[in-house]
CSV table of C-alpha atoms in Angstrom, one decimal:
chain,number,residue,atom,x,y,z
A,1,MET,CA,0.0,0.2,0.0
A,2,SER,CA,1.3,3.4,-1.0
A,3,ALA,CA,2.2,5.8,1.4
A,4,TYR,CA,-0.1,8.4,0.7
A,5,ASN,CA,-3.8,7.9,-1.8
A,6,LYS,CA,-4.6,10.9,-3.2
A,7,THR,CA,-8.2,11.3,-2.3
A,8,ASP,CA,-11.1,14.1,-2.7
A,9,VAL,CA,-10.8,17.1,-0.2
A,10,HIS,CA,-14.6,15.5,1.0
A,11,ILE,CA,-13.9,12.5,3.1
A,12,SER,CA,-16.6,10.0,4.1
A,13,THR,CA,-13.8,7.4,5.2
A,14,PHE,CA,-10.6,6.7,6.6
A,15,THR,CA,-8.3,3.8,6.4
A,16,LEU,CA,-6.7,2.9,9.8
A,17,ILE,CA,-3.1,1.2,9.3
A,18,GLY,CA,-2.4,0.3,12.7
A,19,ILE,CA,1.7,0.0,14.1
A,20,PRO,CA,3.6,1.4,10.9
A,21,GLY,CA,6.4,-1.4,10.2
A,22,LEU,CA,4.7,-3.1,12.7
A,23,GLU,CA,1.8,-5.1,10.6
A,24,ALA,CA,2.9,-8.5,10.1
A,25,ALA,CA,3.0,-8.6,14.5
A,26,HIS,CA,-0.4,-7.2,14.2
A,27,ILE,CA,-1.7,-10.6,15.7
A,28,TRP,CA,0.4,-11.2,18.1
A,29,ILE,CA,0.1,-7.8,19.4
A,30,SER,CA,-3.3,-8.2,19.4
A,31,ILE,CA,-3.1,-10.8,21.8
A,32,PRO,CA,-1.4,-8.7,25.0
A,33,PHE,CA,-4.0,-6.6,23.6
A,34,CYS,CA,-7.3,-8.0,24.3
A,35,LEU,CA,-5.3,-9.4,27.4
A,36,PHE,CA,-5.6,-6.0,28.7
A,37,TYR,CA,-8.7,-5.2,27.5
A,38,PHE,CA,-10.3,-8.2,28.9
A,39,LEU,CA,-8.8,-6.9,32.4
A,40,ASP,CA,-10.0,-3.6,32.0
A,41,LEU,CA,-13.1,-4.2,31.7
A,42,LEU,CA,-13.5,-6.8,35.0
A,43,GLY,CA,-11.3,-4.6,37.1
A,44,ASN,CA,-12.8,-1.2,36.7
A,45,CYS,CA,-16.6,-2.9,36.4
A,46,SER,CA,-15.9,-4.6,39.3
A,47,LEU,CA,-14.3,-1.7,40.9
A,48,VAL,CA,-17.8,0.4,39.9
A,49,PHE,CA,-19.9,-2.3,41.4
A,50,ILE,CA,-18.1,-2.6,44.6
A,51,ILE,CA,-17.9,0.9,45.2
A,52,LYS,CA,-21.9,1.5,44.6
A,53,THR,CA,-23.0,-1.3,46.5
A,54,ASP,CA,-20.7,-0.7,49.4
A,55,PRO,CA,-21.8,2.2,51.8
A,56,SER,CA,-18.8,2.1,53.6
A,57,LEU,CA,-16.6,2.8,50.5
A,58,HIS,CA,-19.1,6.2,50.0
A,59,GLU,CA,-15.9,8.3,50.9
A,60,PRO,CA,-14.7,10.9,49.3
A,61,MET,CA,-11.2,9.0,47.2
A,62,TYR,CA,-13.7,6.0,46.7
A,63,LEU,CA,-16.0,8.2,45.0
A,64,PHE,CA,-13.3,10.1,43.0
A,65,LEU,CA,-12.0,6.3,42.2
A,66,CYS,CA,-15.6,5.5,41.2
A,67,MET,CA,-15.5,8.5,38.3
A,68,LEU,CA,-12.0,7.6,37.4
A,69,ALA,CA,-13.2,3.8,36.6
A,70,LEU,CA,-15.9,4.9,34.5
A,71,ALA,CA,-14.0,7.5,32.3
A,72,ASP,CA,-11.5,4.7,31.7
A,73,LEU,CA,-14.3,2.4,30.7
A,74,VAL,CA,-15.2,5.0,28.3
A,75,VAL,CA,-11.7,6.0,26.7
A,76,CYS,CA,-10.5,2.3,26.4
A,77,THR,CA,-14.0,1.2,24.4
A,78,THR,CA,-13.6,4.0,22.2
A,79,ALA,CA,-10.4,2.8,21.1
A,80,VAL,CA,-10.0,-1.1,21.4
A,81,PRO,CA,-12.8,-3.0,20.1
A,82,LYS,CA,-11.7,-1.5,16.3
A,83,LEU,CA,-8.0,-1.7,17.2
A,84,LEU,CA,-8.8,-5.5,17.7
A,85,SER,CA,-10.9,-5.1,14.4
A,86,LEU,CA,-8.1,-3.9,12.7
A,87,PHE,CA,-5.8,-6.3,13.9
A,88,TRP,CA,-7.6,-9.6,13.3
A,89,PHE,CA,-9.8,-9.2,10.2
A,90,HIS,CA,-7.9,-6.0,8.8
A,91,ASP,CA,-10.7,-3.5,9.0
A,92,GLY,CA,-9.2,-0.2,9.1
A,93,GLU,CA,-11.7,1.2,6.8
A,94,ILE,CA,-13.8,4.0,9.9
A,95,ARG,CA,-16.6,6.4,8.5
A,96,LEU,CA,-15.8,10.2,8.9
A,97,GLU,CA,-18.3,10.3,11.8
A,98,ALA,CA,-17.0,7.2,14.0
A,99,CYS,CA,-13.7,8.5,13.4
A,100,LEU,CA,-14.6,12.2,14.8
A,101,THR,CA,-16.6,10.7,17.5
A,102,GLN,CA,-13.3,8.6,18.5
A,103,VAL,CA,-11.3,12.2,18.7
A,104,PHE,CA,-14.0,13.5,20.9
A,105,LEU,CA,-14.4,10.6,23.5
A,106,ILE,CA,-11.1,9.9,23.7
A,107,HIS,CA,-9.6,13.6,24.4
A,108,SER,CA,-12.6,14.7,26.6
A,109,CYS,CA,-12.5,11.4,28.7
A,110,SER,CA,-8.7,11.7,29.3
A,111,THR,CA,-9.3,15.2,30.5
A,112,MET,CA,-11.8,13.6,32.7
A,113,GLU,CA,-9.3,11.3,33.9
A,114,SER,CA,-6.8,13.9,34.7
A,115,GLY,CA,-9.8,15.9,36.3
A,116,PHE,CA,-10.4,13.2,38.7
A,117,LEU,CA,-6.6,12.3,39.7
A,118,LEU,CA,-6.3,16.2,40.5
A,119,ALA,CA,-9.6,15.7,42.5
A,120,MET,CA,-8.2,12.6,44.5
A,121,ALA,CA,-4.9,14.9,45.1
A,122,PHE,CA,-7.3,17.4,46.9
A,123,ASP,CA,-8.8,14.5,49.0
A,124,ARG,CA,-5.3,13.5,50.0
A,125,TYR,CA,-4.6,17.1,50.4
A,126,VAL,CA,-7.6,17.9,53.2
A,127,ALA,CA,-7.4,14.1,54.5
A,128,ILE,CA,-3.8,15.0,55.7
A,129,CYS,CA,-3.0,18.7,56.1
A,130,ASN,CA,-6.7,19.2,57.3
A,131,PRO,CA,-7.9,15.9,59.2
A,132,LEU,CA,-10.5,17.5,61.0
A,133,ARG,CA,-12.2,19.6,59.1
A,134,HIS,CA,-12.4,16.3,55.9
A,135,SER,CA,-15.5,15.4,56.5
A,136,ALA,CA,-16.9,19.0,56.5
A,137,ILE,CA,-15.2,20.0,53.6
A,138,LEU,CA,-16.1,16.8,51.2
A,139,THR,CA,-19.4,16.6,51.8
A,140,HIS,CA,-21.1,14.0,49.3
A,141,PRO,CA,-22.7,17.0,47.3
A,142,VAL,CA,-19.3,19.1,47.1
A,143,VAL,CA,-18.0,15.8,45.8
A,144,GLY,CA,-20.7,15.3,43.1
A,145,GLY,CA,-20.0,19.0,42.2
A,146,MET,CA,-16.5,18.7,41.4
A,147,GLY,CA,-17.3,15.4,39.7
A,148,LEU,CA,-19.4,17.3,37.3
A,149,ALA,CA,-17.2,20.4,37.1
A,150,VAL,CA,-14.6,17.4,35.9
A,151,VAL,CA,-16.7,16.3,33.2
A,152,LEU,CA,-18.2,19.7,31.7
A,153,ARG,CA,-14.6,21.1,31.6
A,154,GLY,CA,-13.8,17.9,29.3
A,155,THR,CA,-16.9,18.2,27.8
A,156,ALA,CA,-16.5,21.9,26.6
A,157,LEU,CA,-12.8,22.0,26.1
A,158,LEU,CA,-12.8,19.4,23.6
A,159,SER,CA,-16.3,19.6,22.4
A,160,PRO,CA,-14.9,22.2,19.4
A,161,HIS,CA,-12.1,19.5,18.2
A,162,PRO,CA,-14.5,17.1,16.0
A,163,PHE,CA,-15.4,20.7,14.8
A,164,LEU,CA,-12.1,22.1,14.0
A,165,LEU,CA,-11.3,18.6,12.0
A,166,ARG,CA,-15.0,17.9,10.3
A,167,TRP,CA,-14.4,20.9,7.7
A,168,LEU,CA,-10.7,20.6,7.2
A,169,PRO,CA,-10.0,19.4,3.4
A,170,TYR,CA,-8.2,16.2,3.2
A,171,CYS,CA,-7.0,16.3,-0.1
A,172,ARG,CA,-3.3,14.3,1.0
A,173,THR,CA,-4.3,11.2,1.8
A,174,ASN,CA,-7.3,9.3,3.4
A,175,ILE,CA,-5.1,6.9,5.4
A,176,ILE,CA,-4.2,7.7,9.4
A,177,PRO,CA,-1.0,5.8,10.5
A,178,HIS,CA,-2.2,5.0,13.7
A,179,THR,CA,-4.7,1.9,15.4
A,180,TYR,CA,-7.0,4.9,16.6
A,181,CYS,CA,-8.3,8.5,15.4
A,182,GLU,CA,-6.4,11.0,17.5
A,183,PHE,CA,-6.2,15.0,16.7
A,184,MET,CA,-2.8,15.4,16.2
A,185,ALA,CA,-2.7,12.5,13.5
A,186,LEU,CA,-5.7,13.6,11.5
A,187,ILE,CA,-4.5,17.2,11.5
A,188,LYS,CA,-1.4,16.0,9.7
A,189,LEU,CA,-3.5,15.1,6.7
A,190,ALA,CA,-5.1,18.2,6.2
A,191,CYS,CA,-3.8,20.1,3.3
A,192,ALA,CA,-4.6,23.4,5.1
A,193,GLU,CA,-3.7,26.1,7.1
A,194,THR,CA,-3.7,24.3,10.7
A,195,ARG,CA,-2.3,26.5,12.9
A,196,ILE,CA,-4.7,27.7,14.8
A,197,ARG,CA,-6.4,24.7,15.2
A,198,ARG,CA,-3.0,23.0,16.5
A,199,ALA,CA,-2.8,26.5,18.9
A,200,TYR,CA,-6.3,25.5,20.6
A,201,SER,CA,-5.6,22.0,20.6
A,202,LEU,CA,-2.3,23.1,22.7
A,203,ILE,CA,-3.7,25.5,25.1
A,204,VAL,CA,-6.4,23.2,25.8
A,205,ALA,CA,-3.4,20.5,26.9
A,206,PHE,CA,-2.2,22.7,29.0
A,207,LEU,CA,-4.9,23.7,30.4
A,208,THR,CA,-6.2,21.0,31.6
A,209,GLY,CA,-3.6,18.3,31.7
A,210,GLY,CA,-0.4,20.3,32.4
A,211,VAL,CA,-2.1,22.4,34.9
A,212,ASP,CA,-3.9,19.3,37.1
A,213,PHE,CA,-0.2,17.6,37.0
A,214,ILE,CA,0.9,20.8,38.4
A,215,LEU,CA,-1.6,21.5,41.1
A,216,ILE,CA,-1.0,17.7,41.9
A,217,LEU,CA,2.4,18.5,42.2
A,218,CYS,CA,1.7,21.2,44.4
A,219,SER,CA,-0.6,19.6,46.7
A,220,TYR,CA,1.7,16.8,47.2
A,221,VAL,CA,4.9,19.5,48.4
A,222,LEU,CA,2.4,20.6,51.0
A,223,ILE,CA,1.2,16.8,51.9
A,224,LEU,CA,4.9,16.3,52.5
A,225,HIS,CA,5.8,19.5,54.0
A,226,THR,CA,3.3,18.4,57.0
A,227,VAL,CA,4.4,14.8,56.8
A,228,PHE,CA,7.5,15.4,57.8
A,229,HIS,CA,6.8,17.6,61.1
A,230,LEU,CA,4.8,15.3,61.8
A,231,PRO,CA,6.2,13.6,65.6
A,232,SER,CA,7.0,10.5,65.3
A,233,LYS,CA,8.5,8.1,61.8
A,234,ASP,CA,5.7,5.4,62.5
A,235,ALA,CA,2.9,8.3,61.5
A,236,ARG,CA,4.9,9.6,59.1
A,237,LEU,CA,5.4,6.3,57.3
A,238,LYS,CA,1.7,5.4,58.0
A,239,THR,CA,0.8,8.7,56.6
A,240,LEU,CA,2.2,8.7,53.3
A,241,GLY,CA,1.1,4.3,53.2
A,242,THR,CA,-1.9,6.5,52.1
A,243,CYS,CA,-0.6,8.0,49.4
A,244,VAL,CA,1.1,5.7,47.4
A,245,SER,CA,-1.8,4.0,45.7
A,246,HIS,CA,-3.0,7.8,44.5
A,247,VAL,CA,1.1,8.5,43.4
A,248,CYS,CA,1.1,4.9,41.4
A,249,VAL,CA,-1.7,6.0,39.5
A,250,ILE,CA,-0.4,9.4,38.3
A,251,LEU,CA,2.5,7.8,37.1
A,252,VAL,CA,1.3,5.3,35.4
A,253,PHE,CA,-1.7,7.7,34.1
A,254,TYR,CA,0.7,10.8,33.1
A,255,THR,CA,4.1,9.3,31.8
A,256,PRO,CA,2.3,7.6,28.6
A,257,ALA,CA,0.9,10.5,28.5
A,258,PHE,CA,3.3,13.1,28.3
A,259,PHE,CA,5.5,11.0,25.9
A,260,SER,CA,2.6,10.7,23.2
A,261,PHE,CA,1.8,14.3,23.8
A,262,LEU,CA,5.8,15.1,23.3
A,263,THR,CA,6.4,13.4,20.7
A,264,HIS,CA,3.4,14.0,18.9
A,265,ARG,CA,4.3,17.7,18.7
A,266,PHE,CA,8.0,17.8,19.1
A,267,GLY,CA,9.1,14.1,18.9
A,268,HIS,CA,10.1,14.4,15.3
A,269,ARG,CA,12.9,11.6,15.7
A,270,VAL,CA,10.9,9.4,17.6
A,271,ALA,CA,10.3,5.8,15.5
A,272,PRO,CA,6.1,6.2,14.6
A,273,HIS,CA,6.1,2.5,15.2
A,274,VAL,CA,7.1,3.3,19.3
A,275,HIS,CA,5.0,6.7,19.6
A,276,ILE,CA,1.6,4.6,18.9
A,277,PHE,CA,3.0,1.5,20.4
A,278,VAL,CA,2.9,4.1,23.6
A,279,ALA,CA,-0.1,5.6,22.3
A,280,ASN,CA,-1.7,2.5,22.7
A,281,ILE,CA,0.2,1.4,26.1
A,282,TYR,CA,-1.8,5.0,27.2
A,283,LEU,CA,-5.0,3.3,26.6
A,284,LEU,CA,-4.7,0.4,27.9
A,285,VAL,CA,-2.5,0.2,31.2
A,286,PRO,CA,-3.5,2.9,33.2
A,287,PRO,CA,-7.4,1.4,33.6
A,288,MET,CA,-5.9,-2.1,33.8
A,289,VAL,CA,-3.5,-0.9,36.8
A,290,ASN,CA,-6.0,1.4,38.6
A,291,PRO,CA,-8.1,-1.5,40.4
A,292,ILE,CA,-5.4,-3.2,40.8
A,293,ILE,CA,-3.3,-1.1,42.4
A,294,TYR,CA,-6.4,0.0,44.7
A,295,GLY,CA,-7.6,-3.6,45.0
A,296,ALA,CA,-4.0,-4.2,46.4
A,297,ARG,CA,-3.2,-1.7,48.8
A,298,THR,CA,-7.2,-1.3,50.1
A,299,LYS,CA,-8.3,-3.4,52.0
A,300,ARG,CA,-11.5,-3.2,51.9
A,301,ILE,CA,-11.9,-3.4,48.2
A,302,ARG,CA,-10.0,-6.5,48.2
A,303,ASP,CA,-11.7,-7.7,50.7
A,304,ARG,CA,-15.4,-7.2,48.9
A,305,PHE,CA,-13.6,-8.2,45.5
A,306,LEU,CA,-12.6,-11.8,47.3
A,307,LYS,CA,-16.2,-11.7,48.3
A,308,PHE,CA,-18.3,-11.0,45.2
A,309,PHE,CA,-16.1,-13.9,43.2
A,310,SER,CA,-16.1,-16.6,46.0
A,311,PHE,CA,-20.0,-15.9,46.1
A,312,SER,CA,-20.0,-16.3,42.3
A,313,LYS,CA,-18.0,-19.1,42.9
A,314,ALA,CA,-20.5,-20.8,45.3
A,315,LEU,CA,-23.3,-19.6,43.1
A,316,LYS,CA,-22.3,-22.4,39.9
């Protein structure tokens, strides 16, 4: 297949080609990807069910975790079924409307994930730096309002993306060298001036993921300042232990996210298959790891998870 297929400016379908340079390995790559997706669904659905049905888990941290799990489910389910269809059946064709829907859902829900991680960092900050007022500050209405604000922010800032892409002339090619539709992957196919669109995307990325990450760092600076002023070593270790799960989730989420963002815009020397492989890891691994991290480190979630599956086996 040639690198560029000349097409009309009004394109109704695009063709995804998967991971450039690794087409022969698609069937083998699909095996771990399919396993990761299955674990994404199992872990996050179980997490949502456990938190929803256990009143003792209706605390701010677990409610934010439930919101994060729902956003994770939307992100991976938007991209992975089509990805597996491409790898298994060479079904790379995707209609423009479906492609733009992918762009919106993946980018907006990724922004929501970042917002929920920030909300969880705020919960840790209040719980450690102002513990006596934690329950008074983070009431259920406040938690619900913060969750709604995160959703509205992601929807409002990312809803222009499909419209910015919809009316571009794609006269260079209709082939997308990726496994799913992504804003920068599409903008590179256009044969019109795109500086304003690129600038808007960059500003949105900074106002969401960038600002969120800076605020998370600030919250942990304040947390560490408070922890190191605690009177005993045991108290310091115990307090830091309540943050370990959240820190692990932050690292798993932001590391591939920043790599993918920076290589798309500035990493012209990074091999395309490396960038696209990491972009897929970003979609698949954080949703899989989040329930494992919190399930392994949170006794109440772990006990409910084991009890749930023990009950399921007993019914058989």
